[in-house]
Coordinates of C-alpha atoms in Angstrom, one line a residue:
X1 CA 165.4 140.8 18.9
X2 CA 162.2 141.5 21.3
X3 CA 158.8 141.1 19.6
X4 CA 156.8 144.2 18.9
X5 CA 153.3 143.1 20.6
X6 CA 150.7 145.4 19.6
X7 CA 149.2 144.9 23.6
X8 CA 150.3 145.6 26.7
X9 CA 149.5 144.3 30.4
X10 CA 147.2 146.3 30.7
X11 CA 145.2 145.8 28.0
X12 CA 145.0 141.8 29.2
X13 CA 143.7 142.9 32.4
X14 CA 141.1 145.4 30.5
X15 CA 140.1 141.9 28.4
X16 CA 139.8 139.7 31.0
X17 CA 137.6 142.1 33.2
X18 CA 135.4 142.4 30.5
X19 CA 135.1 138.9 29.5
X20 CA 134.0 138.3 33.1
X21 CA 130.8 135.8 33.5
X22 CA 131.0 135.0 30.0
X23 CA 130.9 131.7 28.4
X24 CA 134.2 130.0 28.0
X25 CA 135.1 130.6 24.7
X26 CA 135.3 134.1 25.3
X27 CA 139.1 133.3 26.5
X28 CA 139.9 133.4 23.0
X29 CA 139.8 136.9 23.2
X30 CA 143.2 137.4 25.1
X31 CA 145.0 134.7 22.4
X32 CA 148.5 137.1 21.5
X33 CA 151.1 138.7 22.6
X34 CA 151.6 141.4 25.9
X35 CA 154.5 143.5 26.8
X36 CA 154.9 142.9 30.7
X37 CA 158.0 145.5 30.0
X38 CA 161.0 143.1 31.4
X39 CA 159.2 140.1 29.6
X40 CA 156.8 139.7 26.8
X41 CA 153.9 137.0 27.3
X42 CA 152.6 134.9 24.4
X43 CA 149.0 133.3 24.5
X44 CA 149.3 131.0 21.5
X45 CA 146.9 128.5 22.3
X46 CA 143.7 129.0 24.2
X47 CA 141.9 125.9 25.4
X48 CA 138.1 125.7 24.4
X49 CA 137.0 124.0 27.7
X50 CA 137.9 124.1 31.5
X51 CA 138.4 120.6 31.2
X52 CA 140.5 120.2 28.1
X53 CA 144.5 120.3 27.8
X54 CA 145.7 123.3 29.2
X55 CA 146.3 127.1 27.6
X56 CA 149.8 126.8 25.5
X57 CA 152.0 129.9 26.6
X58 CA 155.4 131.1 26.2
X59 CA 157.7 134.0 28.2
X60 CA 160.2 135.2 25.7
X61 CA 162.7 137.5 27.0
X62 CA 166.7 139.1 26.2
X63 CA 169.3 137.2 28.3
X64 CA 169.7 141.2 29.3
X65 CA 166.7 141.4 31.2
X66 CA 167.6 137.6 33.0
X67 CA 171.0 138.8 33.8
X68 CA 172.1 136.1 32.4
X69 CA 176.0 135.9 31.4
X70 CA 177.2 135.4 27.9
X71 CA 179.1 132.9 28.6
X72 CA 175.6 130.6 28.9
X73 CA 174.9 130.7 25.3
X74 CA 178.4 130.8 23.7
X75 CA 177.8 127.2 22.4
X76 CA 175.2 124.7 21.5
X77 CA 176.1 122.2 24.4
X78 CA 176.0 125.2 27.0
X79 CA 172.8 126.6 25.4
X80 CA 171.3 123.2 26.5
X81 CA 172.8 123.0 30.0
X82 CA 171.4 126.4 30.5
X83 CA 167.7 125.8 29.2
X84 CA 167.8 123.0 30.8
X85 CA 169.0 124.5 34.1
X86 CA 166.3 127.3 33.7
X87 CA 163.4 125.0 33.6
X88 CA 164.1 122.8 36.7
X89 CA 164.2 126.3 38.4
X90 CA 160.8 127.5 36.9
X91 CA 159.3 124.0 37.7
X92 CA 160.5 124.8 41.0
X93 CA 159.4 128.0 41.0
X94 CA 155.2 126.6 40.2
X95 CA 155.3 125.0 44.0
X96 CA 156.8 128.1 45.6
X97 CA 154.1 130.5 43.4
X98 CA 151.2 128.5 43.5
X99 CA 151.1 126.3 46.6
X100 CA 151.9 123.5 44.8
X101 CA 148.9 123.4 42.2
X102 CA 146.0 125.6 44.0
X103 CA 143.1 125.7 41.6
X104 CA 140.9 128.1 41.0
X105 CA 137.9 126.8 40.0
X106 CA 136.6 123.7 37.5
X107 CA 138.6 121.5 35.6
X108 CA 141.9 122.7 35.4
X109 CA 141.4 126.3 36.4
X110 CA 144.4 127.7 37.7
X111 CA 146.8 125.0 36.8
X112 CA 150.5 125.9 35.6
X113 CA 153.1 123.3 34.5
X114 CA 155.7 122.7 32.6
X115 CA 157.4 119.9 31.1
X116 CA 159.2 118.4 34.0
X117 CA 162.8 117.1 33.5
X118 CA 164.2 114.0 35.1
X119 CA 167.7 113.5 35.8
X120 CA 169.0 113.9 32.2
X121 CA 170.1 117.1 30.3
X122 CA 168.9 117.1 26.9
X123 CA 167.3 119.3 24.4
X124 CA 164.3 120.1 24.9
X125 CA 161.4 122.7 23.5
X126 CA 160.0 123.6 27.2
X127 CA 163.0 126.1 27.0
X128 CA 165.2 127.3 23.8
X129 CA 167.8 129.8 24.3
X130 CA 169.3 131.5 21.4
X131 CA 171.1 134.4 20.2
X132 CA 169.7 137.4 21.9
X133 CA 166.3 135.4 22.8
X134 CA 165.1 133.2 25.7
X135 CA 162.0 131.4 25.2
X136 CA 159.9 129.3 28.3
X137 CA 157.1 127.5 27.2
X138 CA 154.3 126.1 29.8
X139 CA 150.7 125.0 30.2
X140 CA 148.0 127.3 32.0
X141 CA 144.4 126.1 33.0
X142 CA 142.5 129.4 32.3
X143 CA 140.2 129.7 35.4
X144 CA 136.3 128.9 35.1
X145 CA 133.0 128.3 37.2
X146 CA 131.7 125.8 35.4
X147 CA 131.8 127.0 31.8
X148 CA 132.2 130.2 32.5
X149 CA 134.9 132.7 32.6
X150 CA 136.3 133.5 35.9
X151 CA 138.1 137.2 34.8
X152 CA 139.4 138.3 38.1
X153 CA 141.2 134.7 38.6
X154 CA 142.3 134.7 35.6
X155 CA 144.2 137.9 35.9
X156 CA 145.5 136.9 39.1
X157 CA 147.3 134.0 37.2
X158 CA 148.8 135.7 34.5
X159 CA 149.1 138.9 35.5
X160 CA 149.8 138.1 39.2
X161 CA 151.6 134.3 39.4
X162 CA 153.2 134.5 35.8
X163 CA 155.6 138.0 36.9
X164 CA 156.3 136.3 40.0
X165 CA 157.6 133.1 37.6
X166 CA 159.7 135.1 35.8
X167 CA 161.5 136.9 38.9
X168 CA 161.9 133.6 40.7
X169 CA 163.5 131.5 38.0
X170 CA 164.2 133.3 34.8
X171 CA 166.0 136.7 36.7
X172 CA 169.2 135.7 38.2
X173 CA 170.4 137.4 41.3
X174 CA 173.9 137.0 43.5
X175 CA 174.8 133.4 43.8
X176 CA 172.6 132.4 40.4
X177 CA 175.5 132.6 38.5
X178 CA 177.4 130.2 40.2
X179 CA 175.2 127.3 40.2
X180 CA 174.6 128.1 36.7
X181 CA 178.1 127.3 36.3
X182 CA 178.3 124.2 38.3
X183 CA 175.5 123.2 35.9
X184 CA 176.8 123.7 32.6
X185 CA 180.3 122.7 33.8
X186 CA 179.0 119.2 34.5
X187 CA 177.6 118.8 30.9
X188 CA 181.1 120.3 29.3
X189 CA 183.1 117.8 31.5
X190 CA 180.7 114.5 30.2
X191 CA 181.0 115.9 27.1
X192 CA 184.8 115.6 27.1
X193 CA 184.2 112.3 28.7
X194 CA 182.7 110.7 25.9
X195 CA 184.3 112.4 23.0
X196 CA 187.9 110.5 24.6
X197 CA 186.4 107.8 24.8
X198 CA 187.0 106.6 21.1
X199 CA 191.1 107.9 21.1
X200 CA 191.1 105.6 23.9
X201 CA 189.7 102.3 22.5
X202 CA 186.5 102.4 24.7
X203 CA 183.0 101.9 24.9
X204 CA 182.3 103.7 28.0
X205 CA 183.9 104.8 31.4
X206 CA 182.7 104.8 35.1
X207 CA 184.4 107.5 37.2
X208 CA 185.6 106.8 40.8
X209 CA 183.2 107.8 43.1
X210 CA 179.9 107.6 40.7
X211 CA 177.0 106.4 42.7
X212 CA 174.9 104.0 40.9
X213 CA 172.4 102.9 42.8
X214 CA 168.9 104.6 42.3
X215 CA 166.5 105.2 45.0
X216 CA 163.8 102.1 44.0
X217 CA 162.8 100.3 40.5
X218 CA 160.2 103.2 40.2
X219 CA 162.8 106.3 40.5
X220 CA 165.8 107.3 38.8
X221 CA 167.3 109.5 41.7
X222 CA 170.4 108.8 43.4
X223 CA 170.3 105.8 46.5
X224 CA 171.0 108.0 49.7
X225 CA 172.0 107.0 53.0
X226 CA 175.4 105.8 54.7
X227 CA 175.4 101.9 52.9
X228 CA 175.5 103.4 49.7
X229 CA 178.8 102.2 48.3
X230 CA 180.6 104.9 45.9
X231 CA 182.6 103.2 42.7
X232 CA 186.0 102.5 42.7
X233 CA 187.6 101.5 39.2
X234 CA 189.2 97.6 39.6
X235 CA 193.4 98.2 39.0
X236 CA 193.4 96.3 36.0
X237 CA 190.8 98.4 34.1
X238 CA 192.1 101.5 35.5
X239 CA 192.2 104.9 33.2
X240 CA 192.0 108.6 33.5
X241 CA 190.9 111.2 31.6
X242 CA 191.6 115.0 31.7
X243 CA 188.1 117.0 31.7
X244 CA 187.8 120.9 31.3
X245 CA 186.6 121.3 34.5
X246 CA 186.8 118.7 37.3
X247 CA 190.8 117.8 36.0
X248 CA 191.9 114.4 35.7
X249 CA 189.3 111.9 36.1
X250 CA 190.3 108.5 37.5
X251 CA 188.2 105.5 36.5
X252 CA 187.1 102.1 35.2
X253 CA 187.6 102.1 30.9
X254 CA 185.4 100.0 29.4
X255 CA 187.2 98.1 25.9
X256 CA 185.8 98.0 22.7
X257 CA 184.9 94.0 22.5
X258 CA 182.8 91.7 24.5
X259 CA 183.1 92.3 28.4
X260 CA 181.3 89.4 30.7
X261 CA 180.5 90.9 33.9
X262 CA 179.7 88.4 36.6
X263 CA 178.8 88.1 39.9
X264 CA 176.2 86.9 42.8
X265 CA 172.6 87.6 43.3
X266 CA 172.6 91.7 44.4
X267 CA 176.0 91.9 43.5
X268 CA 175.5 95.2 41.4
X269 CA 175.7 93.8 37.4
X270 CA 172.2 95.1 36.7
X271 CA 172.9 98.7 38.4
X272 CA 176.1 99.0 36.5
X273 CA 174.3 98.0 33.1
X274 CA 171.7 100.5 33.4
X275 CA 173.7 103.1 34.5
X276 CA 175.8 102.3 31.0
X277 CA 172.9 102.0 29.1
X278 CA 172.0 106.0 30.5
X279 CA 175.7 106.8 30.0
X280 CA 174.6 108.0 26.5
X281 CA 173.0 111.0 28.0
X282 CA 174.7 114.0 30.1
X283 CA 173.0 113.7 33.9
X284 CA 172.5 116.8 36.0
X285 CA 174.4 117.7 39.2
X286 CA 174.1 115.5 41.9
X287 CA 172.4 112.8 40.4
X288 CA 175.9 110.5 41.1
X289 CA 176.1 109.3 37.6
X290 CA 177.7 112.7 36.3
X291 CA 181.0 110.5 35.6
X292 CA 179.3 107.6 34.0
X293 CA 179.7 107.5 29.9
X294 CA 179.3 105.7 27.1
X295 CA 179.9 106.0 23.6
X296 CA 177.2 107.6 21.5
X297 CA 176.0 105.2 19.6
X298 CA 175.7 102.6 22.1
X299 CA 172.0 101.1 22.1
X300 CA 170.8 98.7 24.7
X301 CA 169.2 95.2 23.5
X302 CA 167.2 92.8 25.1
X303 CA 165.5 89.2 24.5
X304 CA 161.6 89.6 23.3
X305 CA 159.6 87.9 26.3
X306 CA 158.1 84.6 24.6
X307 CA 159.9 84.8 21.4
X308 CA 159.4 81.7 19.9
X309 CA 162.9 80.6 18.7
X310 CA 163.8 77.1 16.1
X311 CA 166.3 75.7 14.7
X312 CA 169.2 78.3 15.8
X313 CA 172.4 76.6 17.4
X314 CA 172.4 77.9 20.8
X315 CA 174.9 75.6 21.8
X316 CA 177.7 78.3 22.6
X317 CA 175.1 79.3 25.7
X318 CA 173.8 76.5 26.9
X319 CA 175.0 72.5 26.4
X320 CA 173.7 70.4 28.8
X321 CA 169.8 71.2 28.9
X322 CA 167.6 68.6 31.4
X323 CA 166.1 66.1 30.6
X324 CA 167.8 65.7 27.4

């Protein structure tokens, strides 16, 4: 159900126009919640200083007023996929409204973010959609000269950039839909992934065709170019796997047990191990690793750097030591 919000837009613009020139505190004033009529705005935190962490708000709207399909929230697992679709969109939506971070005025005057994704879909509380109830939650920078109050700035950002926000990411026009769907299909389909994996016998799977390379050490987005080399699942370890969505998948099963991969320097190993170690997670469209699962559970483990390590037989790795 909507919130009743005993103010209206109007009546923010009234408050910040009087609060104008005063000292910063006076932005607690506007703290609450405003009927913008096809969303309501919630202040719930209002930052004491220019300088300190930003303003806490939140846009809660009806999936109605977003045009959003019912289809989008018919499950926990789409429910995700759509949140999480909905808040690269309004994180896109920040550059296109704002320039890209344009302040106006000390500190963080002006700023608006939001928790920025990577290439993961999980849950997260930057977006929650529920039964009859949307909910975006961002930062703002309440605008200041100095320590004072900057009124007219101010309701330029949240009553001028923040109805833009919602239009450009959270109301879905002609075509929306559809990659809406492409989105949430891709979750459903590594979903079905991993849950075969145990009726199987295996730990994980990499789908023909996943591109594992990542752009540098520093990035997790897909390697680009014409020398990047798609997988192709080895005959011997060859499975496939029916999905909702894409059909029968066709790729390399991973076996319960020990598996010793081997090969040459630059040979690959270390891409394909970090790209099983993300398997846990669903990845977003596009990110080439949308067919790579593992099993659930699966943790990654590593030696400690400078462990000191006595008396332990570690003959079964390594015999012949030099020097004795």
């Amino acid at each position: 159900m909507r919130e009743a919000p005993a103010r209206t837009s109007e009546d923010l613009r009234r408050t910040l126009a009087r609060i104008d020139g005063r000292g910063y505190p006076a932005y607690k004033e506007i703290a609450g919640a405003y009927d913008f009529g096809r969303f309501v705005l919630r202040i719930d935190h209002v930052q004491g200083d220019p300088f300190a962490s930003p303003s806490r708000l939140r846009i809660v709207m009806e999936p109605g007023r977003m045009n959003l399909p019912a289809w989008a929230a018919a499950t926990p697992l789409r429910r995700v996929a759509t949140a999480d679709w909905l808040i690269r969109r309004f994180d896109r939506a920040i550059a296109a409204v704002t320039g890209g971070g344009a302040r106006r005025g000390s500190g963080k005057s002006g700023l608006i973010a939001i928790d920025r994704p990577g290439q993961e879909v999980l849950p997260r509380t930057a977006c929650v959609v529920a039964e009859g109830r949307v909910e975006v939650r961002f930062f703002a920078g309440l605008p200041a000269a100095g320590r004072r109050v900057l009124g007219k700035q101010a309701m330029e950002m949240l009553c001028g950039d923040i109805p833009q926000l919602v239009e450009r990411a959270l109301v879905l026009r002609p075509g929306d839909e559809a990659d809406l769907q492409r989105h949430v299909n891709t979750v459903e389909d590594q979903a079905a992934l991993r849950e075969a994996l145990a009726g199987l016998g295996l730990v994980a799977f990499v789908g023909d065709g996943a591109i594992l390379p990542r752009e540098s050490g520093v990035s997790d987005r897909p390697l680009r170019g014409p020398n990047v080399v798609p997988f192709a699942a080895p005959p011997s370890l060859a499975v496939e796997i029916d999905t909702p969505h894409r059909g029968r998948v066709r790729g390399m099963g991973i076996p319960r047990g020990v598996t010793l991969i081997v090969g040459g320097g630059y040979h690959g190993k270390s891409t394909l191990l970090r790209a099983l170690a993300r398997g846990v997670y669903d990845h977003i469209p596009g990110d080439g690793r949308e067919l790579v699962v593992t099993d659930p559970t699966a943790v990654k483990i590593r030696a400690e750097d400078g462990r000191r390590i006595e008396q332990v037989d570690i003959s079964p790795f390594i015999r012949n030591l030099p020097f004795g």
